[in-house]
Amino acid sequence: MELNPFSYEFQENPYPIYRWLRDHEPLHRNEQLEFWALSRFRDVLPSLVDWATYSSAEGVVLERLDPKMLEATPMMISLDPPRHDRLRKLVSRAFTPRRVESLEPFVRATAIRLLEPLVAEGGGDFVKDFSTPLPMEVIFTLLGVPDADRRQLREWTDVALERDPDTPAIPARALEASLNQMRYWYDLIGELRRRPNDGLMCGLFEAEVETDGGTTRLSDGEIIGFCTLLGAAGNETTTKLLANAAVLFARHPEEYRKILADPARLSGAIEEILRHSSPAQYAARTVMRDVEWYGRTVPQGARMLLLIGSANRDEREYRDPDRFDVDRQIPEPLGFGQGVHYCLGASLARLETRVALEEFGKRFPRYAVDEAGCRRVHMSNVHGFASVPFVRCA
Amino acid sequence: MRVIVDPVLCEGNGVCTQVAPEIFELGDDDRARVLVEHPTEARRAEVETAVRRCPRRAIRLVEG
Ligand code: HEM
Ligand code: SF4
């Protein structure tokens, strides 16, 4: 069997291939696409944490990113310590549980505003009408993006991540969308330097970064890097997690009834959605020294995929791993990564998901998803839906 | 054993307070505080998980 993250068929249902890999080739080699992959929980977890051996500096997706681009707009997600830590430190305080909790009323009001027309219509498209605009309003408000620009910017984020079937080549439309996005951030930075607002971005203008010699201000490229990363990470995965939740609960009404009856179980349920249907299916790394796995040597410089989506379904770690069980105990969550790159937005994503599902549950205690009408996104490591039509049931 | 959080390294993400809510708490300054500096042996596994899971490696466990 072969693992090709760009195969649309694989994206539709990656789990049978993962299972085969865990059982037969826990270290997998794809000659053609030139990568290696680890699929077992106990192999993925320590490798995620070991940043010195598994470097993020060439990007965390399989497709080759232009090194000049990576350097022009540096992002913490594709940097190793110590540079990684210096950038992360500048924004980490904006995403602490306390700061995130203060956003709850805004998140809730936004969720309710978006759900109202769906209630009136008796349904709609969960992704287009709800799980896309909700995280978008939240992260773009935090960054200080003007209302009028949000939809366009959000669309570029989607297109920038789209991939054609079976190939790691980045499509022209995706490159163009990335450039449009960068140009947009560049212009906005200029405008906000002249007329600041209270968004996170303006805080970055004043931020001081440590260097080996002293401190400096962030360059425009670094600020663009922050905005691009927070824009993409803050939008894409949360949109996917929410829609995965909507589909899972529609397929498992008995589990849905449990969280409706006892909202205290929702937080646990969110961890289970993250495990069962992880939006981030893998993290790619570059191997910094020869490493031994299962009697083979993975040479220095090789690309290694750490298959989070597979580790989360490993029967060596979880009983009956394909079962969706909102009461499952998850002592070692992997859905937000682990180690130095542990998702900066984890508290925010958890809050958005909880509030969104609470408000959705109040309005749609019974609903059905039109499975034939669902469409998936075709991205490299982000799995989920582009469209999930649903209707309220009596 | 003794539990120590380095307030300079800590970024206040609350991973430790989720893993071991009886040992750690987030202060108003968004830094983790140790509630029980000398936990009993029964807590060792929890504390070790927090040490390992801390994304900033800000928690230390010292014997004695
Ligand atoms: C359910 C939603 C989310 C999921 C599943 C998710 C998942 C992840 C994962 C797996 C990583 C680690 C990547 C790696 O190790 O290479 C990560 C990193 C990151 N995430 Fe999230 N994320 C989500 C939401 C968010 C949100 C809302 C934000 C907004 C602030 C965000 C910002 C980031 C950033 C900045 C990083 C890079 C951290 C670093 O390199 O130190 N994420 N995320
Ligand atoms: S896990 Fe580490 S960084 Fe996070 S709050 Fe606890 S001590 Fe601080």
mmCIF file with all atom_site columns, C-alpha atoms in Angstrom, chain A residues 45 49 84-85 88-89 92-93 95-99 271 331-333 338-340 342 344 347 350, chain B residues 7-15 17-18 26-31 49 52-57:
data_model
loop_
_atom_site.group_PDB
_atom_site.id
_atom_site.type_symbol
_atom_site.label_atom_id
_atom_site.label_alt_id
_atom_site.label_comp_id
_atom_site.label_asym_id
_atom_site.label_entity_id
_atom_site.label_seq_id
_atom_site.pdbx_PDB_ins_code
_atom_site.Cartn_x
_atom_site.Cartn_y
_atom_site.Cartn_z
_atom_site.occupancy
_atom_site.B_iso_or_equiv
_atom_site.pdbx_formal_charge
_atom_site.auth_seq_id
_atom_site.auth_comp_id
_atom_site.auth_asym_id
_atom_site.auth_atom_id
_atom_site.pdbx_PDB_model_num
ATOM 1  C CA . LEU A 1 45  ? 4.499   11.484 20.110 1.00 0.00 ? 45  LEU A CA 1
ATOM 2  C CA . VAL A 1 49  ? 8.568   16.649 20.948 1.00 0.00 ? 49  VAL A CA 1
ATOM 3  C CA . HIS A 1 84  ? 11.079  30.048 17.128 1.00 0.00 ? 84  HIS A CA 1
ATOM 4  C CA . ASP A 1 85  ? 10.887  30.914 20.814 1.00 0.00 ? 85  ASP A CA 1
ATOM 5  C CA . ARG A 1 88  ? 6.328   32.893 19.796 1.00 0.00 ? 88  ARG A CA 1
ATOM 6  C CA . LYS A 1 89  ? 6.994   34.843 22.970 1.00 0.00 ? 89  LYS A CA 1
ATOM 7  C CA . SER A 1 92  ? 1.777   33.975 23.352 1.00 0.00 ? 92  SER A CA 1
ATOM 8  C CA . ARG A 1 93  ? 0.245   36.195 26.050 1.00 0.00 ? 93  ARG A CA 1
ATOM 9  C CA . PHE A 1 95  ? -3.778  33.457 23.701 1.00 0.00 ? 95  PHE A CA 1
ATOM 10 C CA . THR A 1 96  ? -3.689  32.447 27.359 1.00 0.00 ? 96  THR A CA 1
ATOM 11 C CA . PRO A 1 97  ? -6.838  30.869 28.804 1.00 0.00 ? 97  PRO A CA 1
ATOM 12 C CA . ARG A 1 98  ? -7.652  34.079 30.700 1.00 0.00 ? 98  ARG A CA 1
ATOM 13 C CA . ARG A 1 99  ? -7.353  36.303 27.628 1.00 0.00 ? 99  ARG A CA 1
ATOM 14 C CA . GLU A 1 271 ? -11.116 16.278 22.664 1.00 0.00 ? 271 GLU A CA 1
ATOM 15 C CA . PRO A 1 331 ? -4.587  11.292 28.427 1.00 0.00 ? 331 PRO A CA 1
ATOM 16 C CA . GLU A 1 332 ? -2.254  12.319 25.596 1.00 0.00 ? 332 GLU A CA 1
ATOM 17 C CA . PRO A 1 333 ? -4.035  14.530 23.062 1.00 0.00 ? 333 PRO A CA 1
ATOM 18 C CA . GLN A 1 338 ? 2.965   18.583 21.345 1.00 0.00 ? 338 GLN A CA 1
ATOM 19 C CA . GLY A 1 339 ? 6.290   20.124 22.296 1.00 0.00 ? 339 GLY A CA 1
ATOM 20 C CA . VAL A 1 340 ? 7.603   23.547 21.326 1.00 0.00 ? 340 VAL A CA 1
ATOM 21 C CA . TYR A 1 342 ? 2.106   22.967 20.566 1.00 0.00 ? 342 TYR A CA 1
ATOM 22 C CA . LEU A 1 344 ? -0.657  28.478 20.204 1.00 0.00 ? 344 LEU A CA 1
ATOM 23 C CA . SER A 1 347 ? -7.386  27.522 24.152 1.00 0.00 ? 347 SER A CA 1
ATOM 24 C CA . ARG A 1 350 ? -11.428 24.945 22.298 1.00 0.00 ? 350 ARG A CA 1
ATOM 25 C CA . PRO B 2 7   ? 8.213   32.201 35.408 1.00 0.00 ? 7   PRO B CA 1
ATOM 26 C CA . VAL B 2 8   ? 10.415  33.527 32.624 1.00 0.00 ? 8   VAL B CA 1
ATOM 27 C CA . LEU B 2 9   ? 9.960   30.460 30.443 1.00 0.00 ? 9   LEU B CA 1
ATOM 28 C CA . CYS B 2 10  ? 6.251   29.961 31.271 1.00 0.00 ? 10  CYS B CA 1
ATOM 29 C CA . GLU B 2 11  ? 3.936   31.338 28.560 1.00 0.00 ? 11  GLU B CA 1
ATOM 30 C CA . GLY B 2 12  ? 0.748   30.644 30.487 1.00 0.00 ? 12  GLY B CA 1
ATOM 31 C CA . ASN B 2 13  ? -0.893  28.262 28.018 1.00 0.00 ? 13  ASN B CA 1
ATOM 32 C CA . GLY B 2 14  ? -2.460  26.246 30.821 1.00 0.00 ? 14  GLY B CA 1
ATOM 33 C CA . VAL B 2 15  ? -1.384  22.803 29.689 1.00 0.00 ? 15  VAL B CA 1
ATOM 34 C CA . THR B 2 17  ? -3.283  23.270 34.889 1.00 0.00 ? 17  THR B CA 1
ATOM 35 C CA . GLN B 2 18  ? -5.309  20.919 32.714 1.00 0.00 ? 18  GLN B CA 1
ATOM 36 C CA . LEU B 2 26  ? -2.729  30.141 36.382 1.00 0.00 ? 26  LEU B CA 1
ATOM 37 C CA . GLY B 2 27  ? -2.172  33.469 38.107 1.00 0.00 ? 27  GLY B CA 1
ATOM 38 C CA . ASP B 2 28  ? -3.544  36.849 37.057 1.00 0.00 ? 28  ASP B CA 1
ATOM 39 C CA . ASP B 2 29  ? -0.175  37.501 35.444 1.00 0.00 ? 29  ASP B CA 1
ATOM 40 C CA . ASP B 2 30  ? -0.872  34.542 33.092 1.00 0.00 ? 30  ASP B CA 1
ATOM 41 C CA . ARG B 2 31  ? 1.901   32.486 34.608 1.00 0.00 ? 31  ARG B CA 1
ATOM 42 C CA . THR B 2 49  ? 3.105   14.308 32.658 1.00 0.00 ? 49  THR B CA 1
ATOM 43 C CA . ARG B 2 52  ? 6.791   16.390 29.809 1.00 0.00 ? 52  ARG B CA 1
ATOM 44 C CA . ARG B 2 53  ? 3.775   18.110 28.263 1.00 0.00 ? 53  ARG B CA 1
ATOM 45 C CA . CYS B 2 54  ? 4.818   21.683 29.092 1.00 0.00 ? 54  CYS B CA 1
ATOM 46 C CA . PRO B 2 55  ? 5.504   23.196 25.642 1.00 0.00 ? 55  PRO B CA 1
ATOM 47 C CA . ARG B 2 56  ? 8.081   25.568 27.144 1.00 0.00 ? 56  ARG B CA 1
ATOM 48 C CA . ARG B 2 57  ? 9.847   23.053 29.373 1.00 0.00 ? 57  ARG B CA 1
#
